[in-house]
Rosetta silent file (secondary structure, phi, psi, omega in degrees, C-alpha in Angstrom):
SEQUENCE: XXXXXXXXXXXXXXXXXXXXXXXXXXXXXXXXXXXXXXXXXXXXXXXXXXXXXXXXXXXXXXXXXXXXXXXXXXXXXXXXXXXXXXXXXXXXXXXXXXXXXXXXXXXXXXXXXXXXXXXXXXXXXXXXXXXXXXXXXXXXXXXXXXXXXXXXXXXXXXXXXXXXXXXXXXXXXXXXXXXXXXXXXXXXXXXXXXXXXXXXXXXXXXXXXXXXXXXXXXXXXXXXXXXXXXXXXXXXXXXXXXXXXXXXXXXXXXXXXXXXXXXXXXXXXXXXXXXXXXXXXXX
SCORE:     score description
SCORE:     0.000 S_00000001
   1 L     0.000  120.164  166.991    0.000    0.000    0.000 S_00000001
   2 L   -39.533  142.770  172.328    1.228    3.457   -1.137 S_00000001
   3 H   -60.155  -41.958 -170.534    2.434    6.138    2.022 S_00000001
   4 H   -51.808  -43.436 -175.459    0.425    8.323   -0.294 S_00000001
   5 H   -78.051  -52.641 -165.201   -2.885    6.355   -0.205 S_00000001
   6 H   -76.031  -20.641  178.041   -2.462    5.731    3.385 S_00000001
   7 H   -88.202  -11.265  171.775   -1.916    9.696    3.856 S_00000001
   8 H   -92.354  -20.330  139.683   -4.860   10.523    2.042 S_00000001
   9 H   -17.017  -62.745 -164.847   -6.814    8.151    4.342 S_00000001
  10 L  -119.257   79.969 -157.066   -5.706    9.629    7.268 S_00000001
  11 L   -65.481  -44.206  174.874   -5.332   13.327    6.245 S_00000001
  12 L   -45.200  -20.277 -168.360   -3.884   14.208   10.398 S_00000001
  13 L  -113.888 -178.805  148.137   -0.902   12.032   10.182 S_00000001
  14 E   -97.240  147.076  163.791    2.472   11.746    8.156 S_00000001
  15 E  -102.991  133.711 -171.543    4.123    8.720    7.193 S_00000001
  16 E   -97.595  -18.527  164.882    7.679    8.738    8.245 S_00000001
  17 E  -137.951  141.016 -164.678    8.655    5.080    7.070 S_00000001
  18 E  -126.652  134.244  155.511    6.852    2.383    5.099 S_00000001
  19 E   -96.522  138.660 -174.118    8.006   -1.399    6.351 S_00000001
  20 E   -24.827  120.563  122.269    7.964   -4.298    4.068 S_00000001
  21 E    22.456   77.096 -174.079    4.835   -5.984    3.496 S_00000001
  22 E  -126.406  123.551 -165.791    4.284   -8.396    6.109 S_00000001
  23 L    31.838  -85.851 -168.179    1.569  -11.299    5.459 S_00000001
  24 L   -94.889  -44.774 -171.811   -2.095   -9.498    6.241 S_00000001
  25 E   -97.584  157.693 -162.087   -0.840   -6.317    7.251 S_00000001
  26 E  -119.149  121.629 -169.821    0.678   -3.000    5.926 S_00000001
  27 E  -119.259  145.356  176.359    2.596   -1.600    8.746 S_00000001
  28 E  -145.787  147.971 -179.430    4.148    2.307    8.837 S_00000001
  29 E   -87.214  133.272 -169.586    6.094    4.741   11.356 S_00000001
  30 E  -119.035 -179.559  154.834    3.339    7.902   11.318 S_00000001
  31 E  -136.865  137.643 -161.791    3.836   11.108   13.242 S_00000001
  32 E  -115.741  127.651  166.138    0.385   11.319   15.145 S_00000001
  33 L   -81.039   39.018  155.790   -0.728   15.065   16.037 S_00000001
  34 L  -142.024  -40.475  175.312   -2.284   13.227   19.214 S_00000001
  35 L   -97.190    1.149 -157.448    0.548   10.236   20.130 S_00000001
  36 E    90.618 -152.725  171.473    3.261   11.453   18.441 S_00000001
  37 E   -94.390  154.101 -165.767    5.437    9.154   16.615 S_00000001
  38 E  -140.794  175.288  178.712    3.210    5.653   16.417 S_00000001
  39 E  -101.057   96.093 -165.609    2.927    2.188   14.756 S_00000001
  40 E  -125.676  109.274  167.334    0.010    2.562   12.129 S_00000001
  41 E  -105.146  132.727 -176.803   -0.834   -1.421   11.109 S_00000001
  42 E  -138.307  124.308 -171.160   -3.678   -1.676    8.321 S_00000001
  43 E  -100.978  155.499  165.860   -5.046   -5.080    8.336 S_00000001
  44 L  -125.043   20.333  149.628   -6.694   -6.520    5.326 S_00000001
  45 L  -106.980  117.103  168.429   -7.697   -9.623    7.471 S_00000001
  46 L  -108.578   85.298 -168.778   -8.994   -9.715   10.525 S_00000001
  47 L   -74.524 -179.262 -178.991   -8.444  -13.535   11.543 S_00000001
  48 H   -62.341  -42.565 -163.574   -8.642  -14.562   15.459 S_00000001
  49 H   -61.645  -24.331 -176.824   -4.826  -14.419   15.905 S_00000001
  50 H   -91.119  -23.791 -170.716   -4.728  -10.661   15.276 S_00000001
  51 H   -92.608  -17.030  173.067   -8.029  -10.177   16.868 S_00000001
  52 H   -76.460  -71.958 -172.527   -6.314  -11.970   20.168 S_00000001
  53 H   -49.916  -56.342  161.311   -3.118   -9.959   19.758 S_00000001
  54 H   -67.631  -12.734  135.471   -4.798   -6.811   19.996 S_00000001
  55 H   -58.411  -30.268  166.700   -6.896   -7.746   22.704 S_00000001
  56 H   -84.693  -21.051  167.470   -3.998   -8.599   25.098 S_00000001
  57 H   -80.374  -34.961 -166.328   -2.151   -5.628   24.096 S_00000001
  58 H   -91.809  -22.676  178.787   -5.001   -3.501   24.861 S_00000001
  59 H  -112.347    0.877  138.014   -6.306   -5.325   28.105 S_00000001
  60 L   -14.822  -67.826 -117.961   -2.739   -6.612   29.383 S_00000001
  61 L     0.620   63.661 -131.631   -2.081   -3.470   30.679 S_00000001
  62 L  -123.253  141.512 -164.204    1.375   -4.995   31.018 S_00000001
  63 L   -83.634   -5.724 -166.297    4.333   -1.807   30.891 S_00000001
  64 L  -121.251   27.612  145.359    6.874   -3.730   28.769 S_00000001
  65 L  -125.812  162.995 -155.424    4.280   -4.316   25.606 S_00000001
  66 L   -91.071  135.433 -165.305    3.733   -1.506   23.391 S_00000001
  67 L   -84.202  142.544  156.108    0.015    0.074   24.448 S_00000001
  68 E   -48.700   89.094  159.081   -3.031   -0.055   21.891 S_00000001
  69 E   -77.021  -45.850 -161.566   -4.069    3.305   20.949 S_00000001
  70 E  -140.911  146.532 -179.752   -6.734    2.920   18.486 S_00000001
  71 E  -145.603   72.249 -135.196   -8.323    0.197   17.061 S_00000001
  72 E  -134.172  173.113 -177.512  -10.894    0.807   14.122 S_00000001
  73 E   -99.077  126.949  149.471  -12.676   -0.163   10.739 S_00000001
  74 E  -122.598  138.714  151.247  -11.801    2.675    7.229 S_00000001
  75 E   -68.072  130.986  178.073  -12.596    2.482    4.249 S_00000001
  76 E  -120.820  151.997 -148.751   -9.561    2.974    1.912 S_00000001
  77 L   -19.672 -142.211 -174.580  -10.550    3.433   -1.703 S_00000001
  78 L   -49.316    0.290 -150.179  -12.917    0.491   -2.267 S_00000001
  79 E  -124.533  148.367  159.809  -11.977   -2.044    0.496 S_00000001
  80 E   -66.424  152.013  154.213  -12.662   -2.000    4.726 S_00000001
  81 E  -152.682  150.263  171.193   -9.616   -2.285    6.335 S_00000001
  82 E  -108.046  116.520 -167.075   -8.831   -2.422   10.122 S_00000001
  83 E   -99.171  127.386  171.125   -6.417    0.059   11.359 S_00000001
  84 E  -120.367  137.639  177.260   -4.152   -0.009   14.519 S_00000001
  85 E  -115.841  152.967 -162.824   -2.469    2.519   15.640 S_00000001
  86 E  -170.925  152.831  175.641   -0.088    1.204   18.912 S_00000001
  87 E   -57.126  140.116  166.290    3.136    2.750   20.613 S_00000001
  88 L  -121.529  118.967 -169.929    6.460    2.835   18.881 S_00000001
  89 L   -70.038  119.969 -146.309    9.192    1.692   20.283 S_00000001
  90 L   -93.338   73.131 -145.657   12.369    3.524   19.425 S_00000001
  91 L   171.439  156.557  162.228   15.421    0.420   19.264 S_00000001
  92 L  -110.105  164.893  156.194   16.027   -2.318   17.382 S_00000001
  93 L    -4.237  141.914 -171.482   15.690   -5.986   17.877 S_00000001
  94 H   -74.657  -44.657 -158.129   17.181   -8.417   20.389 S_00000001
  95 H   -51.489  -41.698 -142.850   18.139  -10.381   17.087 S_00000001
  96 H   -84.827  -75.515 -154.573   19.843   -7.345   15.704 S_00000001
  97 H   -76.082   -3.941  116.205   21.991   -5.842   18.719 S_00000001
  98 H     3.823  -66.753 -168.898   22.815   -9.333   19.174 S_00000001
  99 H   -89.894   -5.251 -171.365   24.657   -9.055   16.036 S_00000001
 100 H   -86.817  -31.406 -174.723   25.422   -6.085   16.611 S_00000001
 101 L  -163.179  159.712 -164.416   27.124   -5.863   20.212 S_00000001
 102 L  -111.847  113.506 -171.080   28.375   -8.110   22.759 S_00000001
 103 L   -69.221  149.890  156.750   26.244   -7.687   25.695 S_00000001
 104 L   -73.802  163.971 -178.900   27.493   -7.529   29.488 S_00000001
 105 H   -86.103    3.236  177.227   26.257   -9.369   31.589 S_00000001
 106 H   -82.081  -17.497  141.956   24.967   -6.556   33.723 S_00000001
 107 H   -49.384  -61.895 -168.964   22.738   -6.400   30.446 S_00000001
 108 H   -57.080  -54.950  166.575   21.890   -9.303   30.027 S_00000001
 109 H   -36.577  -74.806  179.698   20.984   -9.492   33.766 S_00000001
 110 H   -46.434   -7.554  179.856   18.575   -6.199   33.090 S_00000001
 111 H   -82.911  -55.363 -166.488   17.045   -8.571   30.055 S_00000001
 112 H   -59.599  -49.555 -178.947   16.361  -11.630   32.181 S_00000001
 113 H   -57.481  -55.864 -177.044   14.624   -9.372   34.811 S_00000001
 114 H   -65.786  -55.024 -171.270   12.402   -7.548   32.527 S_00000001
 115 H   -94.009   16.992  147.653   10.718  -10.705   30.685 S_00000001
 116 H   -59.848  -55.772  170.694   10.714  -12.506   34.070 S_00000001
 117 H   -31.748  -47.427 -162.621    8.924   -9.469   35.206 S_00000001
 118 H   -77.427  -77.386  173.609    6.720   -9.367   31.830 S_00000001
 119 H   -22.508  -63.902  171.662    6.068  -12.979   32.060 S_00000001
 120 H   -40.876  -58.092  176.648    4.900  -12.576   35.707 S_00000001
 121 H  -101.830   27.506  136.174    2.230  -10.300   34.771 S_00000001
 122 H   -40.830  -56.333 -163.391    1.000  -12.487   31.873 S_00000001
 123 H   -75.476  -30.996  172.808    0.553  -15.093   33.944 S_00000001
 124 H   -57.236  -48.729  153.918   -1.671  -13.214   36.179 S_00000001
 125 H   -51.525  -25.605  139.324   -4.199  -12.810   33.165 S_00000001
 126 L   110.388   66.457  164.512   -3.425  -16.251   32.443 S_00000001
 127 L  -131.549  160.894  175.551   -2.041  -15.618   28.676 S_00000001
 128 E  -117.808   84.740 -176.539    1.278  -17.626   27.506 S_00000001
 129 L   -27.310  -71.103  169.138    3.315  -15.362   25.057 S_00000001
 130 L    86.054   31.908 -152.443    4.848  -19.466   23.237 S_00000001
 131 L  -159.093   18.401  177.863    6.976  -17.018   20.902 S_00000001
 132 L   -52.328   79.539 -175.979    9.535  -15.603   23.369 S_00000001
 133 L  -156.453  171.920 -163.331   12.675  -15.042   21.289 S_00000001
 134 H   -61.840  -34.222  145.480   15.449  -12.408   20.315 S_00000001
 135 H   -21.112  -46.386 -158.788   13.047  -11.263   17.203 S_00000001
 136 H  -111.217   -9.533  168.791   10.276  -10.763   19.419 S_00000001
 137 E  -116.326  118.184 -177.806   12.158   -8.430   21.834 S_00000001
 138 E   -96.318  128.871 -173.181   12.699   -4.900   21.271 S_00000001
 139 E   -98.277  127.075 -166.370   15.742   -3.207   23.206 S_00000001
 140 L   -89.461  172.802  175.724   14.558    0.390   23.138 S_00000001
 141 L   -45.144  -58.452  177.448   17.417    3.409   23.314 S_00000001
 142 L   -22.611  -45.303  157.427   15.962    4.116   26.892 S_00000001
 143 L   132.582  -36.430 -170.735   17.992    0.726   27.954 S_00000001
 144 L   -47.493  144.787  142.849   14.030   -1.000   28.350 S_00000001
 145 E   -85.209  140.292 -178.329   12.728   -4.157   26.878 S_00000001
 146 E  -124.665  146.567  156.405    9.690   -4.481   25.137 S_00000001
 147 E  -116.974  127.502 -170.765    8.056   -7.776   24.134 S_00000001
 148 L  -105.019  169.182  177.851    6.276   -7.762   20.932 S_00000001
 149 L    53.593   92.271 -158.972    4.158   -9.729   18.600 S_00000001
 150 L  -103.895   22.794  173.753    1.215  -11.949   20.438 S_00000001
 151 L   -62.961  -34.319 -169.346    0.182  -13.700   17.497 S_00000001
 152 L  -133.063   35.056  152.457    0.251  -17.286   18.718 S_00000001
 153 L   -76.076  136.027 -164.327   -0.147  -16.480   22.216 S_00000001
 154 E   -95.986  150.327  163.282   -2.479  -18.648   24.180 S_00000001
 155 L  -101.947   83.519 -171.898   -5.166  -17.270   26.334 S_00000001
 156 L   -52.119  136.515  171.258   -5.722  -20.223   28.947 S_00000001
 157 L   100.275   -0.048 -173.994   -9.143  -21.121   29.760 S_00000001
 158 L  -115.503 -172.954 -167.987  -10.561  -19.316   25.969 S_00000001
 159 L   -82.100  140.764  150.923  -10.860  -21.514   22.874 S_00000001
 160 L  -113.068  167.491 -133.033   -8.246  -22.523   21.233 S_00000001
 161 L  -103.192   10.403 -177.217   -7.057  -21.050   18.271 S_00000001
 162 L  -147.020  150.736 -143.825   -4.943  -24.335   16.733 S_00000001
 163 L   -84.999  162.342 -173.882   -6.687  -27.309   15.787 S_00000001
 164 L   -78.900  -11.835  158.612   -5.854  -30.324   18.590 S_00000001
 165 L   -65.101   -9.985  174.199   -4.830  -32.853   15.668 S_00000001
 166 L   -97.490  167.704 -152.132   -2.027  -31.286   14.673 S_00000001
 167 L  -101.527   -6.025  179.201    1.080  -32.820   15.877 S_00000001
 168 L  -144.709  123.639 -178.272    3.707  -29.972   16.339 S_00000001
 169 L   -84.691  162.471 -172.011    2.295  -26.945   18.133 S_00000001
 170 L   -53.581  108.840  179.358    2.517  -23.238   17.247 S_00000001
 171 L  -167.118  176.751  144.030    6.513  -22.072   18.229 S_00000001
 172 L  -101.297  114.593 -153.839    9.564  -21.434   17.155 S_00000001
 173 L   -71.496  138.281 -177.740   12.115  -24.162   16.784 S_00000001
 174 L   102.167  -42.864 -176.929   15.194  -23.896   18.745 S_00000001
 175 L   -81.774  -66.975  179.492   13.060  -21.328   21.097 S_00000001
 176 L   -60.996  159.627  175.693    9.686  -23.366   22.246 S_00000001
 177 L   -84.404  135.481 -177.032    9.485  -25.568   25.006 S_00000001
 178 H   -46.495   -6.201 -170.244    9.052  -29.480   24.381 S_00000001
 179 H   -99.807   11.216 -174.383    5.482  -29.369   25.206 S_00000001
 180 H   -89.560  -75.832 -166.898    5.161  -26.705   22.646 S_00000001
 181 H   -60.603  -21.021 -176.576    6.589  -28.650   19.645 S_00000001
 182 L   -96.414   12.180 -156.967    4.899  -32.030   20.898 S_00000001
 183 L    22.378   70.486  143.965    1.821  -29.902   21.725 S_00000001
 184 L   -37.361   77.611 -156.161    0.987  -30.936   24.921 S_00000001
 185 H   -74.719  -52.501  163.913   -2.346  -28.555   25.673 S_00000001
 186 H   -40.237  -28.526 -153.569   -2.416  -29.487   29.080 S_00000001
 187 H  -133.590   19.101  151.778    1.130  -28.650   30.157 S_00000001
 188 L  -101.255  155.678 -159.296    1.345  -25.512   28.585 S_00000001
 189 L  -164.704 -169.565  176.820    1.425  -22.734   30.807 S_00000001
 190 H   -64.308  -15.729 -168.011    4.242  -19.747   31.705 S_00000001
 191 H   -95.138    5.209  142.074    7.035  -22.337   32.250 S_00000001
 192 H   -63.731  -34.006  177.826    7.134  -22.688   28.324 S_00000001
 193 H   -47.254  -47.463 -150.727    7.969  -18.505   28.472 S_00000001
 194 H   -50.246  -50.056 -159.868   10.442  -19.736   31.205 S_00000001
 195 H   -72.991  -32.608  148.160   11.859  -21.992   29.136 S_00000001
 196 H   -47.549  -50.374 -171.810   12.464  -19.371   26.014 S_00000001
 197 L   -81.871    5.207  136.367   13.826  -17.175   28.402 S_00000001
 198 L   -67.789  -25.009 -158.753   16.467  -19.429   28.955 S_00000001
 199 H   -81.017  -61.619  176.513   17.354  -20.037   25.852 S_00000001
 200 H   -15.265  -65.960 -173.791   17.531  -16.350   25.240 S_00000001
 201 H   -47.546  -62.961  151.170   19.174  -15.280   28.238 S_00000001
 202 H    11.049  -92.457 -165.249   21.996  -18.356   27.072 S_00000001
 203 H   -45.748  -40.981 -176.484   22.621  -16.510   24.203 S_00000001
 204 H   -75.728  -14.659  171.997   22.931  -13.251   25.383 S_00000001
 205 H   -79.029 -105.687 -163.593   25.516  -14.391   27.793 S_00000001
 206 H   -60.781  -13.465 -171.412   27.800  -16.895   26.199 S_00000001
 207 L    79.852    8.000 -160.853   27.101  -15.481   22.215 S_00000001
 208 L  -127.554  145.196  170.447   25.752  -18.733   21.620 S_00000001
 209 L  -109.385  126.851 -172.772   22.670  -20.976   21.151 S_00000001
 210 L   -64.025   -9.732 -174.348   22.392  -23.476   23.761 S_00000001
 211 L   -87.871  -61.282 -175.985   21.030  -26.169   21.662 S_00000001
 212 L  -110.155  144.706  179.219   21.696  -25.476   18.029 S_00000001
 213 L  -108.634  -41.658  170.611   24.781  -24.692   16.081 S_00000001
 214 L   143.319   -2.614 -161.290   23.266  -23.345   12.595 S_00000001
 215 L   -90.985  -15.225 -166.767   24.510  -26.999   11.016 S_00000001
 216 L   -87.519  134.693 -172.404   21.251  -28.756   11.003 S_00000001
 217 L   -59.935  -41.809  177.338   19.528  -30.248    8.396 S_00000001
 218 L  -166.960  164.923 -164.487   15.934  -29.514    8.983 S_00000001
 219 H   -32.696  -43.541 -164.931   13.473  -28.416   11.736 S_00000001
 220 H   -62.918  -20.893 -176.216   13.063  -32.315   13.119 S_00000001
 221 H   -75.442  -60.211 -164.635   16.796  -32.154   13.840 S_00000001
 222 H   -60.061   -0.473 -166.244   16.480  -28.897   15.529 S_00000001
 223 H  -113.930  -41.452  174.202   13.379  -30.349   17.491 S_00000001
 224 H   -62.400  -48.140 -150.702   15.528  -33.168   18.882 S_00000001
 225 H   -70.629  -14.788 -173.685   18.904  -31.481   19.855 S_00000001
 226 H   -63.937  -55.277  160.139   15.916  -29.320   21.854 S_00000001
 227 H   -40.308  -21.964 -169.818   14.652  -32.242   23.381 S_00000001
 228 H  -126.820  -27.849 -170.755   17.874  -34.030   23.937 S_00000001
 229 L  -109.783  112.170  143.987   20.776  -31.989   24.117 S_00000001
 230 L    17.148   74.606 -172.375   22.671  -30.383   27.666 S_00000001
 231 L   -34.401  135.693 -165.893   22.990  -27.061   27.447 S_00000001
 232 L   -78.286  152.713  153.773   27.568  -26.833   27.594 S_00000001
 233 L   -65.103  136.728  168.393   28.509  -25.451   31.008 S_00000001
 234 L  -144.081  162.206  172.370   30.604  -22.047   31.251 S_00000001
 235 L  -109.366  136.588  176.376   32.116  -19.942   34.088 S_00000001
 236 L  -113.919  108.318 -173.213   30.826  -16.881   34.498 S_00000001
 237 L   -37.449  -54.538  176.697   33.372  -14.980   36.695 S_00000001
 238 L   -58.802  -14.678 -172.792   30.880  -12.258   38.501 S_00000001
 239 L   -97.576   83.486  147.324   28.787  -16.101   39.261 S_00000001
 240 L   -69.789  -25.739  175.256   30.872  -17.419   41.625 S_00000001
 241 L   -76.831  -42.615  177.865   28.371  -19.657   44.015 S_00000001
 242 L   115.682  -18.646 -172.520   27.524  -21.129   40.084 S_00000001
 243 H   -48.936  -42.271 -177.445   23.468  -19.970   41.136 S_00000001
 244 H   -82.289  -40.230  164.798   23.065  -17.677   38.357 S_00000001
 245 H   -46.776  -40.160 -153.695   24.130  -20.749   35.377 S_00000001
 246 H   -95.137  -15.768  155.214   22.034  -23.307   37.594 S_00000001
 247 H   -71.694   -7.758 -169.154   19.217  -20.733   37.497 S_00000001
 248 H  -116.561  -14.740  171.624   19.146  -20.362   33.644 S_00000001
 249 H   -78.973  -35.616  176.017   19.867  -24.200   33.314 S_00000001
 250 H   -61.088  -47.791  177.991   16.668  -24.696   35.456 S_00000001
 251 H   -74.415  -74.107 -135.615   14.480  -22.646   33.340 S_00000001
 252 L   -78.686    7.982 -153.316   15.720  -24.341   30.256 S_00000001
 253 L   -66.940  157.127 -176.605   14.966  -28.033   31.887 S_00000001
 254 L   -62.072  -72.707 -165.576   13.496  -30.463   29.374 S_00000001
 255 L   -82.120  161.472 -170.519   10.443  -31.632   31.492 S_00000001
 256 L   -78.330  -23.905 -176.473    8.112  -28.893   32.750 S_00000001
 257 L   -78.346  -10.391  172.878    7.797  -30.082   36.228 S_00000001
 258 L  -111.423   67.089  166.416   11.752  -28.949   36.895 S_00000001
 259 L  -136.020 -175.688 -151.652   11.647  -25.705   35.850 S_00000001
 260 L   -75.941  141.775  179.011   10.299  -22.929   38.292 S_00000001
 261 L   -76.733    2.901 -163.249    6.640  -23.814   39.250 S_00000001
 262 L  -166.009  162.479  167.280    5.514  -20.388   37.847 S_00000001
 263 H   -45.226  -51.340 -161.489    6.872  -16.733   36.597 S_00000001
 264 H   -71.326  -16.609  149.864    6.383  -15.566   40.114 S_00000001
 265 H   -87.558  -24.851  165.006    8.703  -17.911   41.303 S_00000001
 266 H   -60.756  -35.154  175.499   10.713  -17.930   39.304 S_00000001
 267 H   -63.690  -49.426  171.320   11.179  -14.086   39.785 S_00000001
 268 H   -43.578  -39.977 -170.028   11.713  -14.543   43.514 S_00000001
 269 H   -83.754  -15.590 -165.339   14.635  -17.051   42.811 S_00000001
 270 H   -97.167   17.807 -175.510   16.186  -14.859   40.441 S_00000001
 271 H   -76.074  -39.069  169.865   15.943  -11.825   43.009 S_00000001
 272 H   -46.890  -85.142 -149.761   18.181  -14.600   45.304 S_00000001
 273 H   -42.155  -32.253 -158.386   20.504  -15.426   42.571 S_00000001
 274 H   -90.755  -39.122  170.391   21.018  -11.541   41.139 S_00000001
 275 H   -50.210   -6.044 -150.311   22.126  -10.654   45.213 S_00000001
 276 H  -119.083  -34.143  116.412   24.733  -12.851   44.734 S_00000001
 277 L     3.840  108.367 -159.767   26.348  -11.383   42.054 S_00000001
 278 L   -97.415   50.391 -173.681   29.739  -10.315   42.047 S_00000001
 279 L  -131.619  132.058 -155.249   27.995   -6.849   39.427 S_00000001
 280 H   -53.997  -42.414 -178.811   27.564   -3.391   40.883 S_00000001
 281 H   -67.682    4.026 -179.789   23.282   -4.616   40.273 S_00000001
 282 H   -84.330  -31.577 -148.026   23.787   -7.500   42.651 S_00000001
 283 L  -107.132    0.000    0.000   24.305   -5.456   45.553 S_00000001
């Protein structure tokens, strides 16, 4: 969709960038003469998964996802379309400063806490992000994390949105938790998040994926080594009691019942494990 078309739509805003094309939606950085600079997404579908993801962003009210402004039906030359307008977050990608810079770990620390944090109050609304990865995290300039994109986030206890016959559930390989890729329905819950946010966390530490090397032939290999392989042990000099590795090994545990029993406990232990810390945030 032309910036042009979309500015004659919306005669109040500017468009300041137009991003690729991405499946149903046409997404552009606006300048809003009421938010500022926004996120202006023009849907030409409106399937459940989008109609879920904008309900949890807008009734979440969770500080580390980007807030809902507007959410509405226009006509744009002949066709309806549904337009969101949503905060924009001013940073790039986990993926990206990833490649970009070698994090400390007193980053990396401020990472784990913020989607432990985020995660915590998910689980109090009882939704399960299942999509928790460096892609999916925005580091803004500010030094914050934001976690983005809630398309195949479950809402426990509402219908679900993937049919129960299929045999590998909605994730990303390398990322999801085994009960993700074997779809378990019962045994998903926040300690699949936990279990992404190990992987994550991993990475951002060591520079590394704990699982996968980049070598693999196809997804089912990358679905085993998830299932099967030992994350390698490193020393991390500021971890001397070893608490903060055996906390991020814990979240990463194969089976679900030895991981944390929840976000919220998980938060608790890592308030333990971050005192302990030989890093000016330990103390």
């Amino acid at each position: 969709m032309d910036r042009s078309i979309v500015e004659l739509a919306f005669p109040t805003i500017k468009v300041k960038y137009s991003y690729p094309e991405s499946g149903q939606k046409y997404v552009f950085l606006i300048d809003h003469p009421v938010y500022g600079e926004s996120i202006l997404k023009i849907v030409k579908e409106m399937g459940p998964r989008i109609l879920r993801e904008i309900e949890i962003a807008t009734n979440s009210n969770v500080p580390q996802i980007p807030k809902v402004f507007e959410v509405e039906t226009k006509s744009i030359g002949s066709n309806a379309y549904t337009y969101i307008i949503e905060q924009y977050i001013d940073g790039n990608s986990l993926a990206v400063e990833f490649r970009k810079n070698i994090f400390s770990l007193e980053k990396s620390i401020n990472l784990l806490e913020s989607l432990l944090q985020t995660v915590v109050e998910l689980e109090k609304v009882g939704v399960v992000h299942r999509d928790i990865k460096p892609d999916n995290i925005i580091c803004a300039r500010t030094g914050e994390f934001y976690l983005i994109d809630f398309g195949i986030a479950r809402v426990l206890g509402s219908t679900s949105l993937t049919m129960t016959e299929m045999a590998i559930g909605p994730h990303t390989p390398g990322y999801g938790a085994p009960e993700l890729f074997n779809y378990s329905k019962r045994d998903i819950d926040s300690r699949a998040d936990l279990f992404s946010i190990g992987v994550v966390i991993y990475e951002s530490i060591f520079h590394k994926h704990p699982f996968i090397t980049g070598d693999e032939i196809d997804v089912h290999e990358i679905l085993m080594k998830t299932s099967t392989v030992l994350p390698q042990e490193h020393h991390i000099p500021e971890d001397k009691d070893r608490n903060l590795i055996g906390f991020i090994q814990t979240l990463m545990q194969k089976h679900i019942s030895k991981r944390p029993p929840s976000a919220e406990r998980a938060l608790e232990w890592f308030y333990i494990v971050k005192r302990s810390l030989d890093i000016d945030g330990g103390k």
